[in-house]
mmCIF file of C-alpha atoms in Angstrom:
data_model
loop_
_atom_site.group_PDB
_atom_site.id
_atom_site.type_symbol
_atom_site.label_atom_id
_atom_site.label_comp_id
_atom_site.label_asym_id
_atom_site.label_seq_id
_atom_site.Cartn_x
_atom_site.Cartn_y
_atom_site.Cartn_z
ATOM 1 C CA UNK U 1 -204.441 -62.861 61.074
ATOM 2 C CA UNK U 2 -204.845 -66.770 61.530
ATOM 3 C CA UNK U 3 -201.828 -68.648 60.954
ATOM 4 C CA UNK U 4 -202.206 -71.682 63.010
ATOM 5 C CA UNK U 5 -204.548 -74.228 63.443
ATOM 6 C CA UNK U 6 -207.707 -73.870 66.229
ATOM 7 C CA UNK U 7 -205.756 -75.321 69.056
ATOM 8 C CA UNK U 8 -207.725 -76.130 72.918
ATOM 9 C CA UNK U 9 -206.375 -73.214 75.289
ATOM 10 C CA UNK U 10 -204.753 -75.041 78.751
ATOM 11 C CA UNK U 11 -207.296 -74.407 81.612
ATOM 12 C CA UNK U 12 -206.117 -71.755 83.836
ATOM 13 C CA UNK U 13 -206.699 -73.768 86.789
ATOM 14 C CA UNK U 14 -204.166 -75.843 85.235
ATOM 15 C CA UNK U 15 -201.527 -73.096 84.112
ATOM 16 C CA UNK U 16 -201.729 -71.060 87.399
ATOM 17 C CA UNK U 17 -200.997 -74.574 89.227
ATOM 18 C CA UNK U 18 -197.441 -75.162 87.527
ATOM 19 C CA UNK U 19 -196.848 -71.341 87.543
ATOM 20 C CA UNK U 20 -193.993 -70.046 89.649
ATOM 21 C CA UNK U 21 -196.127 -67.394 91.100
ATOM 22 C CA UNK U 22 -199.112 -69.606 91.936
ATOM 23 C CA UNK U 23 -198.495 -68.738 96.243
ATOM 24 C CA UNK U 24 -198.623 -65.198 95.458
ATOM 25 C CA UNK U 25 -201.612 -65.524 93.125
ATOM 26 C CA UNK U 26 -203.050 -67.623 96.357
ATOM 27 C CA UNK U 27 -201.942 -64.722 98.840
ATOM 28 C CA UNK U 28 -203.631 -61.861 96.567
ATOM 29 C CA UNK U 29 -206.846 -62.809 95.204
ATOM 30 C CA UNK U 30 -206.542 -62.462 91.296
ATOM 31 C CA UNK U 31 -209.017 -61.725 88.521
ATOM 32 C CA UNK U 32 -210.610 -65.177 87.178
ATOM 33 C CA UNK U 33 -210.312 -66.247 83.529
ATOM 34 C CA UNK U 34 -213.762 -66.480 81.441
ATOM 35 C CA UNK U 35 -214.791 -67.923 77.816
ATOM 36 C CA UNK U 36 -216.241 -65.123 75.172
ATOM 37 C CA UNK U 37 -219.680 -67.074 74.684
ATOM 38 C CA UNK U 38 -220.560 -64.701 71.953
ATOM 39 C CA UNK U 39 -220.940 -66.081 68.131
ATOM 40 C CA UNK U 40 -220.093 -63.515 66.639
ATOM 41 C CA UNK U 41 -216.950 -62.539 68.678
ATOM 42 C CA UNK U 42 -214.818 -65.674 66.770
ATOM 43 C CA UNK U 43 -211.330 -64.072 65.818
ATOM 44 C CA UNK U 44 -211.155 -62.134 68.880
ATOM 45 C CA UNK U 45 -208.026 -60.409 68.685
ATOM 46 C CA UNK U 46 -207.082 -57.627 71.090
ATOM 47 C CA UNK U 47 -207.876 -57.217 74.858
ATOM 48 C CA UNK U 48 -208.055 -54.040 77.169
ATOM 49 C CA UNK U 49 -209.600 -53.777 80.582
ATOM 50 C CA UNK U 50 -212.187 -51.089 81.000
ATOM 51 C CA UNK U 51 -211.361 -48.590 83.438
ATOM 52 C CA UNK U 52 -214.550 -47.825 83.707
ATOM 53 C CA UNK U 53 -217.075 -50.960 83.716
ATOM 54 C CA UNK U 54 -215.213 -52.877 86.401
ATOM 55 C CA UNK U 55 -214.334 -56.664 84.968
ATOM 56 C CA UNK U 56 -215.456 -55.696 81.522
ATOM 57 C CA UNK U 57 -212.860 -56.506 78.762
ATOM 58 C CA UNK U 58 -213.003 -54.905 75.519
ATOM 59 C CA UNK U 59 -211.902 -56.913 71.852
ATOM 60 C CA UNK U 60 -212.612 -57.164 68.134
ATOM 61 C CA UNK U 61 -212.513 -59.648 65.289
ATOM 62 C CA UNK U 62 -209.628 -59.784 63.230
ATOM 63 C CA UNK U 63 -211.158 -58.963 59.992
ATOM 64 C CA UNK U 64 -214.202 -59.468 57.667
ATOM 65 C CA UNK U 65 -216.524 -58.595 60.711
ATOM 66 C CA UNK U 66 -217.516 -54.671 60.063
ATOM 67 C CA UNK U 67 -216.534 -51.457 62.581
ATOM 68 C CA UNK U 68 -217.554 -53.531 65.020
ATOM 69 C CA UNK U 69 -216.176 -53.182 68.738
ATOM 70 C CA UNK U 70 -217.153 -55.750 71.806
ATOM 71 C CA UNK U 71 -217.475 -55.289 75.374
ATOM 72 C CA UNK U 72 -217.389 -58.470 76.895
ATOM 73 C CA UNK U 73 -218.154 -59.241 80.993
ATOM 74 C CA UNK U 74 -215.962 -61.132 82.463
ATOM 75 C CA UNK U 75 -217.984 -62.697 85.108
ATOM 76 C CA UNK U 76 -220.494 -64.359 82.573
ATOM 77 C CA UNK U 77 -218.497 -64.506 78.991
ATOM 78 C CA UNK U 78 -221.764 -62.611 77.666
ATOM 79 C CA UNK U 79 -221.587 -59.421 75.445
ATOM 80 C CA UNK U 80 -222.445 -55.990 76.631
ATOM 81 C CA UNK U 81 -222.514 -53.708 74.440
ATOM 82 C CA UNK U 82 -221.461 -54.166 70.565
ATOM 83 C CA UNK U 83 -220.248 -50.429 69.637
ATOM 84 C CA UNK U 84 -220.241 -49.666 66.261
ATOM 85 C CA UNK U 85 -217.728 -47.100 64.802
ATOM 86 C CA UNK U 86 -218.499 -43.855 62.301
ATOM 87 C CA UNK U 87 -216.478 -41.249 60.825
ATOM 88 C CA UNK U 88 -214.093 -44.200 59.014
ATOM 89 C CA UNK U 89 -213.203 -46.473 56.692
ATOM 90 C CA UNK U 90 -213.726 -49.822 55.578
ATOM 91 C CA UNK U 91 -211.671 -51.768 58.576
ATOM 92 C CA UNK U 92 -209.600 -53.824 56.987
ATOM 93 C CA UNK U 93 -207.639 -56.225 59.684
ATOM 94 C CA UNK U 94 -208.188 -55.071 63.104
ATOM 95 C CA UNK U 95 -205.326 -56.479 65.230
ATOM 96 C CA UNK U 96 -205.138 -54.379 68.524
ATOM 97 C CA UNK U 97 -206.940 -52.535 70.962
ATOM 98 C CA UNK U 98 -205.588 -49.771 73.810
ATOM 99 C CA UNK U 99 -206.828 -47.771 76.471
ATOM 100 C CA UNK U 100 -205.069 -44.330 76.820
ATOM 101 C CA UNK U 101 -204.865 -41.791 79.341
ATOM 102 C CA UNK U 102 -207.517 -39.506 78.369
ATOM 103 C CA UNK U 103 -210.146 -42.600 78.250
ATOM 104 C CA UNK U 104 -210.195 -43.266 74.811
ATOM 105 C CA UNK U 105 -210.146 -46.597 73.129
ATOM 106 C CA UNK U 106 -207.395 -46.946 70.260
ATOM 107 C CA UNK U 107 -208.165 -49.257 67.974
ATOM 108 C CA UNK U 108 -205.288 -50.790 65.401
ATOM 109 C CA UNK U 109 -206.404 -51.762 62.046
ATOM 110 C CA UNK U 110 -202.657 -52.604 62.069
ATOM 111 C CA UNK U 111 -202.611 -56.063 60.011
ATOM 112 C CA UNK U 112 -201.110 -56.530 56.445
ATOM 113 C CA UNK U 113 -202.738 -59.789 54.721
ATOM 114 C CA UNK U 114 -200.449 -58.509 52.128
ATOM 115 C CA UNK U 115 -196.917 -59.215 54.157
ATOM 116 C CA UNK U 116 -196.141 -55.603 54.584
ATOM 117 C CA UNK U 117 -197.024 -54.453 51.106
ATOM 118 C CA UNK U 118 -200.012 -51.747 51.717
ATOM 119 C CA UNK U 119 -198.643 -48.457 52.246
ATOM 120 C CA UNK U 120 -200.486 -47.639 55.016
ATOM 121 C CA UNK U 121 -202.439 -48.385 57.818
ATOM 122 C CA UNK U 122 -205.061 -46.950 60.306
ATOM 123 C CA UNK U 123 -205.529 -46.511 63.872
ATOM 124 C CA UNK U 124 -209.141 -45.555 64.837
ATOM 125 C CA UNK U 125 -210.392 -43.955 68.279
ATOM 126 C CA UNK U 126 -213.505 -42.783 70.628
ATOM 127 C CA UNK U 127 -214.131 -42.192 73.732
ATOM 128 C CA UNK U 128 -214.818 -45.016 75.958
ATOM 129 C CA UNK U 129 -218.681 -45.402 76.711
ATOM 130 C CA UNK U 130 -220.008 -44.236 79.965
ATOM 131 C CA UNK U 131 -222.920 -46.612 79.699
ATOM 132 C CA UNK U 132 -222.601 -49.828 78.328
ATOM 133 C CA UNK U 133 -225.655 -51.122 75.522
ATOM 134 C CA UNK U 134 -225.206 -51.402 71.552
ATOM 135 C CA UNK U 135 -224.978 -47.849 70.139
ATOM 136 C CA UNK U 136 -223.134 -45.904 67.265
ATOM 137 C CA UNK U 137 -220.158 -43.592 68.282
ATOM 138 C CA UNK U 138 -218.342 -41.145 65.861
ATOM 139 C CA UNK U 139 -214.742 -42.129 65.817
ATOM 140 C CA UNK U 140 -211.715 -40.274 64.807
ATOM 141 C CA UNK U 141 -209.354 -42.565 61.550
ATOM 142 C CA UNK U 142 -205.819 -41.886 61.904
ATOM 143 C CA UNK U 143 -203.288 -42.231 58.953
ATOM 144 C CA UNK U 144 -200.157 -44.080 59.998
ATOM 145 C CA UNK U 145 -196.601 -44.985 57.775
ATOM 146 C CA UNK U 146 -193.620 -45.998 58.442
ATOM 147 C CA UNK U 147 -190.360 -44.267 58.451
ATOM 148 C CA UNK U 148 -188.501 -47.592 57.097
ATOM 149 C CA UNK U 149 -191.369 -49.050 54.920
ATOM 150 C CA UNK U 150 -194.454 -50.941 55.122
ATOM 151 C CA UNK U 151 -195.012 -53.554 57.653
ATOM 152 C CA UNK U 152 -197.390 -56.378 58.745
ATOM 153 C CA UNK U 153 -198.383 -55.611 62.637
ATOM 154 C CA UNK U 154 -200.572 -56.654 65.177
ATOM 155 C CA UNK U 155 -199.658 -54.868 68.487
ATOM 156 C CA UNK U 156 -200.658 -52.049 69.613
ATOM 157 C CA UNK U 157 -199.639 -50.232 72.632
ATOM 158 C CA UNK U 158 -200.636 -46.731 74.598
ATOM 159 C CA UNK U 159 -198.430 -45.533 76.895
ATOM 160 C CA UNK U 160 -200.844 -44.921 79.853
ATOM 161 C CA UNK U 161 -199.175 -42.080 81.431
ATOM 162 C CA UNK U 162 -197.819 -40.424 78.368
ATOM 163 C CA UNK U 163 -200.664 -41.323 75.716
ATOM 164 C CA UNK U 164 -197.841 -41.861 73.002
ATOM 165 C CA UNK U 165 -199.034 -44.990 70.861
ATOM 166 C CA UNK U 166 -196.866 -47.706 69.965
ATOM 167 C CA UNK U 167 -196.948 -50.444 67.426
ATOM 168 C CA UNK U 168 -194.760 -53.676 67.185
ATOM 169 C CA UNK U 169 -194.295 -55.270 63.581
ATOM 170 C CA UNK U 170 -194.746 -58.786 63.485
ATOM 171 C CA UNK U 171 -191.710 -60.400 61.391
ATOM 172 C CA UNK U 172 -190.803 -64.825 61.474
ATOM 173 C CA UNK U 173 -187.296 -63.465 62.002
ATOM 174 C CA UNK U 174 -188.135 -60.901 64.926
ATOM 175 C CA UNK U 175 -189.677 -57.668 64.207
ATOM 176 C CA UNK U 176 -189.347 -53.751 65.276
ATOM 177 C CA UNK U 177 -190.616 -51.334 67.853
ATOM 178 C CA UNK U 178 -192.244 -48.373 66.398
ATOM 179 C CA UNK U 179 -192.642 -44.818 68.068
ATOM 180 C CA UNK U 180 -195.629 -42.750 67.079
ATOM 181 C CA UNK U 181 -195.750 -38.927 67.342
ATOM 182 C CA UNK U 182 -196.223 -37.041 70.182
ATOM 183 C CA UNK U 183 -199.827 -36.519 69.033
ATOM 184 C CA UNK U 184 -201.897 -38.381 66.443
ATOM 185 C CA UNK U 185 -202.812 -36.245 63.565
ATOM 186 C CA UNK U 186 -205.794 -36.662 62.215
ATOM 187 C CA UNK U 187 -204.671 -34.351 59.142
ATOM 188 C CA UNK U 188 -201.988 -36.624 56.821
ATOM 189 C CA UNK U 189 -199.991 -38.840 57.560
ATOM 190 C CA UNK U 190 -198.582 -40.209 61.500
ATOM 191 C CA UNK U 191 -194.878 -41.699 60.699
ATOM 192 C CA UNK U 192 -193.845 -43.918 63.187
ATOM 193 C CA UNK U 193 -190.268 -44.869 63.644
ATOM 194 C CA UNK U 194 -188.548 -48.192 64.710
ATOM 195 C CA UNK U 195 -186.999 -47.643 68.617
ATOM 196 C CA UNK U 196 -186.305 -51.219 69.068
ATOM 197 C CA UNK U 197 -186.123 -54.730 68.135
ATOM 198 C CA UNK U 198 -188.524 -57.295 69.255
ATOM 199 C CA UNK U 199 -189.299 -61.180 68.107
ATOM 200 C CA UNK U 200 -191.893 -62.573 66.904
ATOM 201 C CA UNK U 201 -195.350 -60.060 68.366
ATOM 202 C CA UNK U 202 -198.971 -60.825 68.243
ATOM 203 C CA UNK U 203 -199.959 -58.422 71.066
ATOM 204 C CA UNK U 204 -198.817 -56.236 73.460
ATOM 205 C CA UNK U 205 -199.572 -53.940 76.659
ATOM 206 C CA UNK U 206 -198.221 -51.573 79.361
ATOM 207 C CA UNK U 207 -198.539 -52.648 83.211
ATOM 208 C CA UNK U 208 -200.987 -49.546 84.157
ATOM 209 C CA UNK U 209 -198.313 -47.520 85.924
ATOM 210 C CA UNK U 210 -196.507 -47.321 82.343
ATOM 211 C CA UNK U 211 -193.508 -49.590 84.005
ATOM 212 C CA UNK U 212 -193.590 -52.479 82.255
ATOM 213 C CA UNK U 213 -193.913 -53.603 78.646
ATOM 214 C CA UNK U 214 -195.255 -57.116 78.383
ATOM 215 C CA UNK U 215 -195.297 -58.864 74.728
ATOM 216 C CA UNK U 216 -196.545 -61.630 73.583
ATOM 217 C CA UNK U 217 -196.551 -64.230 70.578
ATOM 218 C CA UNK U 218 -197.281 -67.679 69.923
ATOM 219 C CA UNK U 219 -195.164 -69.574 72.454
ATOM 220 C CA UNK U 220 -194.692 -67.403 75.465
ATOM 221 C CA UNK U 221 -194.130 -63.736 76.798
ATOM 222 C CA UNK U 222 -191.784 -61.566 77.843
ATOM 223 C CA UNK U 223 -191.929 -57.972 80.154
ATOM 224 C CA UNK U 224 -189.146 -55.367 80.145
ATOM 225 C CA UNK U 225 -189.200 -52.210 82.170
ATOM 226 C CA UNK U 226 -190.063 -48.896 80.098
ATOM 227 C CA UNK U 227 -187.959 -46.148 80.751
ATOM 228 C CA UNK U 228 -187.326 -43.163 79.106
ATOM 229 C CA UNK U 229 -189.581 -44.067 76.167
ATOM 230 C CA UNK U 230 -187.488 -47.594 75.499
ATOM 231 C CA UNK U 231 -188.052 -51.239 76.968
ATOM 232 C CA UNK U 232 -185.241 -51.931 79.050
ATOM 233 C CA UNK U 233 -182.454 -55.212 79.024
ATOM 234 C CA UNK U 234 -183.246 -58.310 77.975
ATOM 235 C CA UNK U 235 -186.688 -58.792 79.727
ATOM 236 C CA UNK U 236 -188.169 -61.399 82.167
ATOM 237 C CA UNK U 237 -190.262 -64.690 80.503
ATOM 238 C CA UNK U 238 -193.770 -64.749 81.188
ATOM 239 C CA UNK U 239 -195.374 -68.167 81.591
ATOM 240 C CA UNK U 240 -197.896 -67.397 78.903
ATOM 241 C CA UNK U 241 -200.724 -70.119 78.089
ATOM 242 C CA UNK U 242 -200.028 -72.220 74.951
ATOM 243 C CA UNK U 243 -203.544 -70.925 73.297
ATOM 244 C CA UNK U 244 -202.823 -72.228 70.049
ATOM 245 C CA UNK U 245 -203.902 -69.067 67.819
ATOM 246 C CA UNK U 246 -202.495 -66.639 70.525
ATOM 247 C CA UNK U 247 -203.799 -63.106 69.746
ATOM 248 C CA UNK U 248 -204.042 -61.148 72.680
ATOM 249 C CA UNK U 249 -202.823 -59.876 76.000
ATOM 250 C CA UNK U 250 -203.347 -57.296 78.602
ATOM 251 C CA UNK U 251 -203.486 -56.359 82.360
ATOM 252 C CA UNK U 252 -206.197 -56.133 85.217
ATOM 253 C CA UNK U 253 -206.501 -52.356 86.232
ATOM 254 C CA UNK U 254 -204.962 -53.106 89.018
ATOM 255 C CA UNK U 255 -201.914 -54.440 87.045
ATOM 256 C CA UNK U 256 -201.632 -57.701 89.717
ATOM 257 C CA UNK U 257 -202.754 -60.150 86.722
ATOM 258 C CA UNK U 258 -202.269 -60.892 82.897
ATOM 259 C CA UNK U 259 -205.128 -62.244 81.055
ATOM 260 C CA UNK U 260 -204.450 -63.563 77.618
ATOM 261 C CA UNK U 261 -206.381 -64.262 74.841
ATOM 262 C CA UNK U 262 -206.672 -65.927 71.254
ATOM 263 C CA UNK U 263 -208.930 -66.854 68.452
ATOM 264 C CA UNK U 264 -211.881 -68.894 67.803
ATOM 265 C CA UNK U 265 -215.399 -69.909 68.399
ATOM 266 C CA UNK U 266 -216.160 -69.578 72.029
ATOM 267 C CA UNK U 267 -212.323 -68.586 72.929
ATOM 268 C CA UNK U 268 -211.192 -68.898 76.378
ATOM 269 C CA UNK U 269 -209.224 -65.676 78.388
ATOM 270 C CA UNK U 270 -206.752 -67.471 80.747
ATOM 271 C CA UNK U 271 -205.242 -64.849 83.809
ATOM 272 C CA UNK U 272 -201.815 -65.346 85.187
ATOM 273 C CA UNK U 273 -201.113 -64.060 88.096
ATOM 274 C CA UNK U 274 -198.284 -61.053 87.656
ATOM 275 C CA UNK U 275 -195.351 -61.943 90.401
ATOM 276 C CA UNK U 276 -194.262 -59.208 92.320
ATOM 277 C CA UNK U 277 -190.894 -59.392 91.136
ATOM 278 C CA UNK U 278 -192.044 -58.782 87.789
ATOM 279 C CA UNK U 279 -193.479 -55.710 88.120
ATOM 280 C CA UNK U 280 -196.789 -56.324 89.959
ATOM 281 C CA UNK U 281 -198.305 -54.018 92.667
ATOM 282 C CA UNK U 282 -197.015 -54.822 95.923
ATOM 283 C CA UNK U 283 -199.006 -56.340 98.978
ATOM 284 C CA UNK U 284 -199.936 -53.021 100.607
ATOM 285 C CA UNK U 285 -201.018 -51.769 97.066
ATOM 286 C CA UNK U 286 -198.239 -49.465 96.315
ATOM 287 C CA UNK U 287 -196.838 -49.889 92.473
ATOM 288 C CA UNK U 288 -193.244 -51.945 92.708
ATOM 289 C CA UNK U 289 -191.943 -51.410 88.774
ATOM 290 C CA UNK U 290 -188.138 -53.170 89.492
ATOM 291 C CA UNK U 291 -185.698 -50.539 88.234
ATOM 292 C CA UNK U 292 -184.143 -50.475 84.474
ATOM 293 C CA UNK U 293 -181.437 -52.964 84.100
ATOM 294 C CA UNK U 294 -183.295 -55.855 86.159
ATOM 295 C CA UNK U 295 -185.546 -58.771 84.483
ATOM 296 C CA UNK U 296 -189.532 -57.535 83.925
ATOM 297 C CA UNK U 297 -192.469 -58.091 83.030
ATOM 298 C CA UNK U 298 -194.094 -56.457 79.295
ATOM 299 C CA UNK U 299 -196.455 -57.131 76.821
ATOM 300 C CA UNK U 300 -194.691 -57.224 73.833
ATOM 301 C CA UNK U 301 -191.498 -59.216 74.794
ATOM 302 C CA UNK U 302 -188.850 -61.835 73.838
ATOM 303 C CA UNK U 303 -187.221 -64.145 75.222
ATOM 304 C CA UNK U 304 -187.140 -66.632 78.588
ATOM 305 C CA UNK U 305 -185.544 -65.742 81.892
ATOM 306 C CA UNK U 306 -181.959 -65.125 81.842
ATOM 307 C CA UNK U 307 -181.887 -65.735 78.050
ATOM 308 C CA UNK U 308 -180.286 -63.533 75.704
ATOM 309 C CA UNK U 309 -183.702 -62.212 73.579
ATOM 310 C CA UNK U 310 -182.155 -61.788 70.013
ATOM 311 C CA UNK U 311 -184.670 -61.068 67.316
ATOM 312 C CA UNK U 312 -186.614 -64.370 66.577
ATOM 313 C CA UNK U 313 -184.807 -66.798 68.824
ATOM 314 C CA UNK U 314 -185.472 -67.838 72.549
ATOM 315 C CA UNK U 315 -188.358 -65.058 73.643
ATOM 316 C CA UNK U 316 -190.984 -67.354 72.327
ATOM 317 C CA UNK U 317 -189.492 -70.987 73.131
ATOM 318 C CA UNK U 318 -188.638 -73.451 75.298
ATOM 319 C CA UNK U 319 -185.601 -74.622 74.614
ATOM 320 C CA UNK U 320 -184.410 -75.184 70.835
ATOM 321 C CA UNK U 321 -186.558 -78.395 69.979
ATOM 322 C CA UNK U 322 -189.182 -76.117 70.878
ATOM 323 C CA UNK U 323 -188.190 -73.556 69.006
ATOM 324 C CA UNK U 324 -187.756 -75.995 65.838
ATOM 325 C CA UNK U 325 -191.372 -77.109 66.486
ATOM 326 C CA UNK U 326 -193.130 -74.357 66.911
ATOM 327 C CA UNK U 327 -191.550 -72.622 63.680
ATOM 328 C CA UNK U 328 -192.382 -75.470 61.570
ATOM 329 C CA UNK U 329 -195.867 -75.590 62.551
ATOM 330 C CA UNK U 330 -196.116 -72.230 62.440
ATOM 331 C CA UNK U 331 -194.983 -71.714 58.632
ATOM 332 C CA UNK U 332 -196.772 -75.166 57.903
ATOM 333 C CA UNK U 333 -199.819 -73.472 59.197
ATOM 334 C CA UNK U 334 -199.397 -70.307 57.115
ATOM 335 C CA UNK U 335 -199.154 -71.650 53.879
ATOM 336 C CA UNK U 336 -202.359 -73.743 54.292
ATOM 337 C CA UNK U 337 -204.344 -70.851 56.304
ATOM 338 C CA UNK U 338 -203.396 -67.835 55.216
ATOM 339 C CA UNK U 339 -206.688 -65.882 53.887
ATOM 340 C CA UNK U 340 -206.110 -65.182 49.923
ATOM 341 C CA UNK U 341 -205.138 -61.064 50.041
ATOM 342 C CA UNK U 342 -208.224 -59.011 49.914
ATOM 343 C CA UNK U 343 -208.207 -56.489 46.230
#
C-alpha cells in the first residue's frame, strides 16, 4: 500500500559501513544487495529467499498488477521466471510472501485499501518451482478472518519449522500479532487470533531455524526470539535502511544476512549483515538463536536496543524528534497518496 513518497534507498556500501556489525559482516562473507531492473516489478512488496534456486529472491506488486509472482536473481537484478497463479481470485492487494516447510510459497493478499473494513482476506499458495521460466501453476486460495474484526495487514510470516502462518496488522498506533490454525483450510473460513502486540509492521520474517522474529516498518527493525509460539521480551533494534517506501524484509538461507526491500521503479534490495549476537549462525556454522529473555533479532519488530517497545512508540525511531518526523510525514503522505478504495 503506498503511503509515502518515492524516497532514494541509502547504498548498502554505505549502511553496512556505519553498521555495528560491519567486522563481522567483513569476517563472514555476506550475500550482496542488487536493484530489481524489471519494469514491471514497481511496487515490489514482499521478499523470500528460494531454497531452491540459490540467490534467487522471490516478490510481487502490491496491487493492480494481476496473479502475478516474480523470481528475481540476485546476481544480475533480472527476472527469472514470472509465475502466474490459477485456481483463485481476483488478487486484490498482495502484501507478503513466505516460504514454508513443505516448499510452498504463501502468498498474502493481506492489504485493506479500505482501513480494515473488508471482511476478509486471502492467502494463496503453490509449490515452489523446480525449474525456473514463466509458466502457469494451480494454486490453492485460502479464506482468512479475524477473531477480533477486520484489519489492514501487510506481513506475513511462516513458521519454518512448524508451517503455522502468521500475519501482523499494520495499525499508526501499533498493531497485533495474529495466530493462524494449525492447518490452513481450504474449506471456509481460517480465523486467526491476536497473540501479541507489535508497532507499526510493513513486513516480516523468521531467521530459518524458526529462532528469531525480525519486523520491520518504515523507520527501522526489530528481532525477538520465538519461543513457544510467542516473540519473546522487548526485542533487539535492527539497523534497517531508511528506503523511503519500506515494504519488505527477509533472510539469506543461511540466516547470516537481512536483505530489505521497498517500492518503486527499479527498487534497490540493501543486505545487512545479521550480528551474531542477534541471532545469526555462528562462525563454525552451527545455529546460535540467544535464549528467550535476551535482546534478538525478528522480522516483524519494535522498538531500538534497550528501549521499552510499546505499541507505536520507539521500535521504529530514533529518538523522539524522529519519531515526530517520521509520523508527520507519514500521515502527510497518506492523505495525498492513498489509492481511492477499489468497489
Amino acid at each position: 500500500m503506498r503511503l509515502l513518497p518515492r524516497l532514494t534507498a541509502v547504498p548498502a556500501a554505505l549502511v553496512l559501513a556505519v553498521l555495528p556489525g560491519a567486522a563481522l559482516a567483513a569476517e563472514t562473507p555476506a550475500a550482496a544487495g542488487f536493484t530489481i531492473t524489471d519494469p514491471r516489478i514497481r511496487e515490489s512488496s514482499g521478499l523470500a529467499a528460494s531454497r531452491v534456486h540459490p540467490g534467487v529472491y522471490w516478490t510481487h506488486n502490491d496491487s493492480d498488477d494481476g496473479p502475478y509472482v516474480y523470481a528475481v536473481d540476485s546476481a544480475t537484478g533480472r527476472t527469472l521466471a514470472r509465475v502466474t497463479l490459477t485456481g483463485i481470485g481476483t488478487p486484490r492487494d498482495v502484501e507478503a510472501i513466505s516460504l514454508g516447510p513443505d516448499g510452498q510459497l504463501y502468498v498474502g493478499d493481506i492489504g485493506d485499501n479500505r482501513n480494515g473494513t473488508w471482511d476478509h482476506v486471502w492467502i494463496y499458495r503453490f509449490q515452489e518451482p523446480g525449474e525456473l521460466g514463466d509458466q502457469t501453476v494451480k494454486a490453492e486460495q485460502f479464506t482468512v478472518v479475524y477473531a477480533d474484526g477486520p484489519r489492514n495487514a501487510e506481513a506475513l510470516m511462516v513458521h519454518p519449522v512448524t508451517g503455522r502462518v502468521y500475519i501482523a496488522s499494520k495499525n499508526e498506533q501499533g498493531g497485533g500479532l495474529y495466530e493462524g490454525p494449525e492447518r490452513l483450510s481450504a474449506d471456509g473460513h481460517n480465523v486467526f487470533r491476536r497473540v501479541a502486540e507489535v508497532p507499526w509492521v510493513t513486513d516480516g520474517a523468521f531467521s530459518p531455524d524458526g529462532g528469531r522474529l525480525t519486523l520491520r516498518g518504515y523507520f527501522t527493525a526489530r528481532t525477538y526470539p520465538w519461543k513457544d509460539g510467542r516473540p519473546q521480551g522487548e526485542g533487539e533494534r535492527q539497523d534497517a535502511p531508511w528506503q523511503g517506501q519500506a515494504e519488505s524484509v527477509t533472510y539469506t538461507p543461511d540466516g547470516r544476512t537481512l536483505m530489505f526491500g521497498a517500492e518503486g521503479a527499479n527498487s534497490k534490495v540493501v543486505a545487512v549483515p545479521v550480528t551474531a549476537a542477534s541471532g545469526a549462525p555462528d562462525p563454525a556454522g552451527a545455529g546460535s538463536p540467544q535464549q528467550p529473555g535476551g535482546q534478538g533479532a525478528g522480522g516483524s519488530g519494535s522498538g531500538a536496543r534497550g528501549e521499552p517497545a510499546t505499541p507505536g512508540s520507539g521500535s521504529f525511531t530514533k529518538g523522539a524528534l524522529v519519531l515526530a518526523a517520521g509520523t508527520a510525514l507519514v500521515l502527510a503522505g497518506k492523505r495525498l497518496l492513498r489509492r481511492r478504495p477499489k468497489p
